[in-house]
GROMACS .gro file of C-alpha atoms in nm:
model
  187
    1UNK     CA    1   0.613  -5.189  -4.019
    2UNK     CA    2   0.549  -5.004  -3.691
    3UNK     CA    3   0.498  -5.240  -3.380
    4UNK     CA    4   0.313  -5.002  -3.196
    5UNK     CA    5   0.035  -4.818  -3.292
    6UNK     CA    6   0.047  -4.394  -3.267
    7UNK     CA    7   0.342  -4.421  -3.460
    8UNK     CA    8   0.308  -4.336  -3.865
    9UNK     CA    9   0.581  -4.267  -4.089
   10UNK     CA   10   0.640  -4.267  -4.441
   11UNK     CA   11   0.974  -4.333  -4.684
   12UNK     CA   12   1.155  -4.054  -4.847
   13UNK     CA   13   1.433  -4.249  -5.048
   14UNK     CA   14   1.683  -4.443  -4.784
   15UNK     CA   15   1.478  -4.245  -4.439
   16UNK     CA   16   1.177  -4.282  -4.309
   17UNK     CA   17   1.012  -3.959  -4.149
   18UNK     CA   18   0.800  -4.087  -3.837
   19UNK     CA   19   0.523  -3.875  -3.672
   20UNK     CA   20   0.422  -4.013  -3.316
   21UNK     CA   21   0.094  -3.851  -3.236
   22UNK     CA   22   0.178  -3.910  -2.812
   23UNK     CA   23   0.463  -3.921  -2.596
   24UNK     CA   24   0.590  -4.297  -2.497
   25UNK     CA   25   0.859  -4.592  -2.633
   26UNK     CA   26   0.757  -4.641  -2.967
   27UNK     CA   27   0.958  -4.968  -3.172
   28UNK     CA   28   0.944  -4.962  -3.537
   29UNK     CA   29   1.107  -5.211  -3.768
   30UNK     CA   30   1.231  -5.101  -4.116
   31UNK     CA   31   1.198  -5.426  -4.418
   32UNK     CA   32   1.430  -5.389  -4.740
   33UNK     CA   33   1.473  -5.564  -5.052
   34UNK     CA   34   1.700  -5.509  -5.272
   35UNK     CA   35   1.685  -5.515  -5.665
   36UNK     CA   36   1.761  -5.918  -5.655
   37UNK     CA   37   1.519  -6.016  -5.394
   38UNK     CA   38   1.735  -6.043  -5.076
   39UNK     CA   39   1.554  -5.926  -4.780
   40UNK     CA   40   1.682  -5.762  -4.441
   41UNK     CA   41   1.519  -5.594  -4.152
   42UNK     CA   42   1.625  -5.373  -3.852
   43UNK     CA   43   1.459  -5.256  -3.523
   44UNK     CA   44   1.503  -4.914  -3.366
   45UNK     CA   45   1.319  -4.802  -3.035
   46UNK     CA   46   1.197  -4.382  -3.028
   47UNK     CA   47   1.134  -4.278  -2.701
   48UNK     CA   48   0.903  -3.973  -2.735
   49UNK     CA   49   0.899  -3.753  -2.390
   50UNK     CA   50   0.635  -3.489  -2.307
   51UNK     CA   51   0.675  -3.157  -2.271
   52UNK     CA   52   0.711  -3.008  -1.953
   53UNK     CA   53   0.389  -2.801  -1.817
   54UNK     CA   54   0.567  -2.456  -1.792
   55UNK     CA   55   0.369  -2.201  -1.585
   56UNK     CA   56   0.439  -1.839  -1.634
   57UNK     CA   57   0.199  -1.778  -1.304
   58UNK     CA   58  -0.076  -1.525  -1.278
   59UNK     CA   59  -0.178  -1.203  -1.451
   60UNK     CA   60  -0.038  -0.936  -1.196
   61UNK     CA   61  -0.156  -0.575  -1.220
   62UNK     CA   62   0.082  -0.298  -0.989
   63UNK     CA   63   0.190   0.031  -0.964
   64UNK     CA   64   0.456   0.219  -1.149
   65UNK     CA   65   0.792   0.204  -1.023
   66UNK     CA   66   0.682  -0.159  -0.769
   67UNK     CA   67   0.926  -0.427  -0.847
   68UNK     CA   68   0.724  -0.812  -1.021
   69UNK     CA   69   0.890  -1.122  -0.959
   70UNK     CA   70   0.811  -1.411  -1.240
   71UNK     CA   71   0.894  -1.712  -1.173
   72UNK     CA   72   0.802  -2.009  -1.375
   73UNK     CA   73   0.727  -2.349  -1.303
   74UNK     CA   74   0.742  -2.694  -1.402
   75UNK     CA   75   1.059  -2.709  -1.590
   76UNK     CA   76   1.453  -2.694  -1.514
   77UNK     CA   77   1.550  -2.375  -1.631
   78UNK     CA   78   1.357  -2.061  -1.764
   79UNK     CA   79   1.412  -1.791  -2.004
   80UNK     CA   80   1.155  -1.488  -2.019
   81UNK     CA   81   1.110  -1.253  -2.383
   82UNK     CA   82   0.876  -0.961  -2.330
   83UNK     CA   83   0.666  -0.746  -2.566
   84UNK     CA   84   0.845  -0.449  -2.370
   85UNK     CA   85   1.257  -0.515  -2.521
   86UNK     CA   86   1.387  -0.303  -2.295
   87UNK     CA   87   1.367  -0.519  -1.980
   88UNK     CA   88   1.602  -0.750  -1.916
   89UNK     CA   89   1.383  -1.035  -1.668
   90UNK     CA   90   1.590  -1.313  -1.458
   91UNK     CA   91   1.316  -1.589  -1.337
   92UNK     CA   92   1.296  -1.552  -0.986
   93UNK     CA   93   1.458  -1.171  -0.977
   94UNK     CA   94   1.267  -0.888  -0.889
   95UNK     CA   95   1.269  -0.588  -1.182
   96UNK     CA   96   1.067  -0.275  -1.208
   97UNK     CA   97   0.861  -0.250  -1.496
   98UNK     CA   98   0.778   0.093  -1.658
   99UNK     CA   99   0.487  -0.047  -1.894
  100UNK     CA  100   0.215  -0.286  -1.910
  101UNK     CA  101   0.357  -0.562  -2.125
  102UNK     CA  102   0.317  -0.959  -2.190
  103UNK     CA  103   0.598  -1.187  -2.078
  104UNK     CA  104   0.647  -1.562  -2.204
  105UNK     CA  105   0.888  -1.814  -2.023
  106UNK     CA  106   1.041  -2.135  -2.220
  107UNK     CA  107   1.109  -2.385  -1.988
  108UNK     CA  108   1.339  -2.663  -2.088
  109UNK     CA  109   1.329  -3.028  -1.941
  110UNK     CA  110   1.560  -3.278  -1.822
  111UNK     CA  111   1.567  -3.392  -2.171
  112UNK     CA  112   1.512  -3.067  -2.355
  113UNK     CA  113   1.222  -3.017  -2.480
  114UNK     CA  114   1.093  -2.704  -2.433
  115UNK     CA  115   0.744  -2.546  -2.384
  116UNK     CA  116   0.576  -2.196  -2.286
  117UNK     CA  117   0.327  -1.989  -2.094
  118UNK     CA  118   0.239  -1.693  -2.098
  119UNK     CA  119   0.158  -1.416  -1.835
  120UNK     CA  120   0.067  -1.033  -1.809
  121UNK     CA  121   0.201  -0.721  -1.598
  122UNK     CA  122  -0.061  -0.475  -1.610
  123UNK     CA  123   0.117  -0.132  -1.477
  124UNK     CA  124  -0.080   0.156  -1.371
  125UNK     CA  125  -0.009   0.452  -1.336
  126UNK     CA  126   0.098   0.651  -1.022
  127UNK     CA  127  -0.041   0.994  -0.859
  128UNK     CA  128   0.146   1.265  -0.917
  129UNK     CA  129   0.129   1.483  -0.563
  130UNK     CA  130   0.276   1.795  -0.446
  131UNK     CA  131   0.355   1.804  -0.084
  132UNK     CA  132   0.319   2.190  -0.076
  133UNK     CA  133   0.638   2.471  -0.022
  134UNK     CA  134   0.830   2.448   0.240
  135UNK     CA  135   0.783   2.686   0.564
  136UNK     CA  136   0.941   2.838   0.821
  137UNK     CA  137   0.724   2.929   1.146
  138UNK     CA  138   0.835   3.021   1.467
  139UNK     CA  139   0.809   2.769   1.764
  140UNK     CA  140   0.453   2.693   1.893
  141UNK     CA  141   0.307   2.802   1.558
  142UNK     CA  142   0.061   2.575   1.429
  143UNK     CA  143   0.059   2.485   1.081
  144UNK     CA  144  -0.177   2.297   0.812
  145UNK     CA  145  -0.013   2.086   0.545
  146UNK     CA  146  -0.243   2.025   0.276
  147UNK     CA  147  -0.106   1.818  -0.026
  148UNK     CA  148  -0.290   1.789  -0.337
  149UNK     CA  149  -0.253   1.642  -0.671
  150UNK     CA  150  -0.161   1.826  -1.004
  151UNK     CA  151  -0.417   1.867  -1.242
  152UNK     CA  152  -0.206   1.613  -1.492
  153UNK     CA  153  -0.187   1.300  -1.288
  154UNK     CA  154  -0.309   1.022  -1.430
  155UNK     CA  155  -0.535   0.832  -1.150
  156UNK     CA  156  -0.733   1.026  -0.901
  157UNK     CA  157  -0.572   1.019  -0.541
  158UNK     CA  158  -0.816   0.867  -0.321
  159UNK     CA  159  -0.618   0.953   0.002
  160UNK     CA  160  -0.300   1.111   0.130
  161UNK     CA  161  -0.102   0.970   0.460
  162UNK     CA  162   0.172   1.195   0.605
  163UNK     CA  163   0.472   1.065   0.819
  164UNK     CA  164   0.466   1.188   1.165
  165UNK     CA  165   0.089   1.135   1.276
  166UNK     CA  166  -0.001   1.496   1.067
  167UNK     CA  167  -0.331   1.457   0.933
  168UNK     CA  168  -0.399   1.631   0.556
  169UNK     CA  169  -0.544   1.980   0.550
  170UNK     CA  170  -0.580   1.924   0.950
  171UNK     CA  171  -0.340   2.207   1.240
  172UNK     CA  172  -0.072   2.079   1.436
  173UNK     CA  173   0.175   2.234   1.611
  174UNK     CA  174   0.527   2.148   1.493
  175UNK     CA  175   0.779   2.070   1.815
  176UNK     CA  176   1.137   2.112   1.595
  177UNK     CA  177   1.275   2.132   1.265
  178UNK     CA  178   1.142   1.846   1.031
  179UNK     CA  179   1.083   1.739   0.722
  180UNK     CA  180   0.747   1.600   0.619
  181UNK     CA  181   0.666   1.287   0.344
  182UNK     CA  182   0.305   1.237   0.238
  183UNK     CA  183   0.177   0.957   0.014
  184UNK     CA  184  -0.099   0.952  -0.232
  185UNK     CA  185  -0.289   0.649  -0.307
  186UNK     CA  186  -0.448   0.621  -0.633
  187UNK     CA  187  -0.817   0.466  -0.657
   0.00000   0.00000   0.00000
């Protein structure tokens, strides 16, 4: 007999396997006779709890060599798997992923049941940009730095920004001895 209903069950020999189709308190009560008629019962209580609502958070899409934080949600404590095995990913911790690659989070409860979400890292590519040779003028030269991008890198550079206020393919006159750092932004 089950006193509530959501609860069914069936006997296999001396068990009873029950299936609760929703999380609550669920009270069940178990009739035997044996083989000369003498009847007993017993009560038991099954508390069912619902899984926690783990969030993995949001697709993210960076750039090579930027660090992700995941960080899931809506549990107690987290564990991460990836389709890329090489990464080892802390919840919470920054890491630097190589590789555009799925990532799933268990989260386990106060009472430990566990359930998972699922979120993506899309990684692009970077530009791959040469800065030019280095030079040696004499003082009140002027000189043009002009970077540019090999013909093998995998986005197309959309703009270059160069320390020091120098301007890309533009003269300027250098006042001492220094070294130069351009960036190239991929579209």
């Amino acid at each position: 007999n089950y006193a509530n209903s959501g609860l069914t069950g069936a006997f296999s020999g001396s068990s009873i396997v029950v299936t609760p189709t929703a999380p609550g308190t669920y009270t069940y009560q178990v009739n035997v006779q044996n083989t000369v008629g003498c009847t007993n019962n017993d009560q038991a209580v099954l508390i069912v709890n619902a899984l926690p609502v783990v969030n993995a958070g949001v697709d993210q899409t960076i750039c090579n060599a930027s660090p992700v934080i995941l960080a899931g949600s809506g549990a107690l404590s987290y564990s991460w798997v990836s389709t890329h095995p090489s990464l080892t990913v802390t919840n919470a911790t920054p890491f630097f992923p190589t590789s555009t690659a799925t990532y799933t989070v268990d989260g386990v409860d106060i009472h430990g049941c566990h359930n998972v979400d699922q979120v993506v890292v899309n990684v692009l590519p970077q530009p791959i940009v040469n800065a030019g040779i280095d030079q040696t003028v004499c003082a009140t030269t002027p000189v043009i730095l002009s970077a540019q991008t090999t013909a093998t890198t995998p986005t197309p550079v959309v703009g270059y920004q160069w320390n020091n206020s120098v301007i890309n393919g533009a003269q300027f006159t250098p006042n001492a001895t220094a070294t130069y750092t351009v960036t190239a932004t991929g579209a």
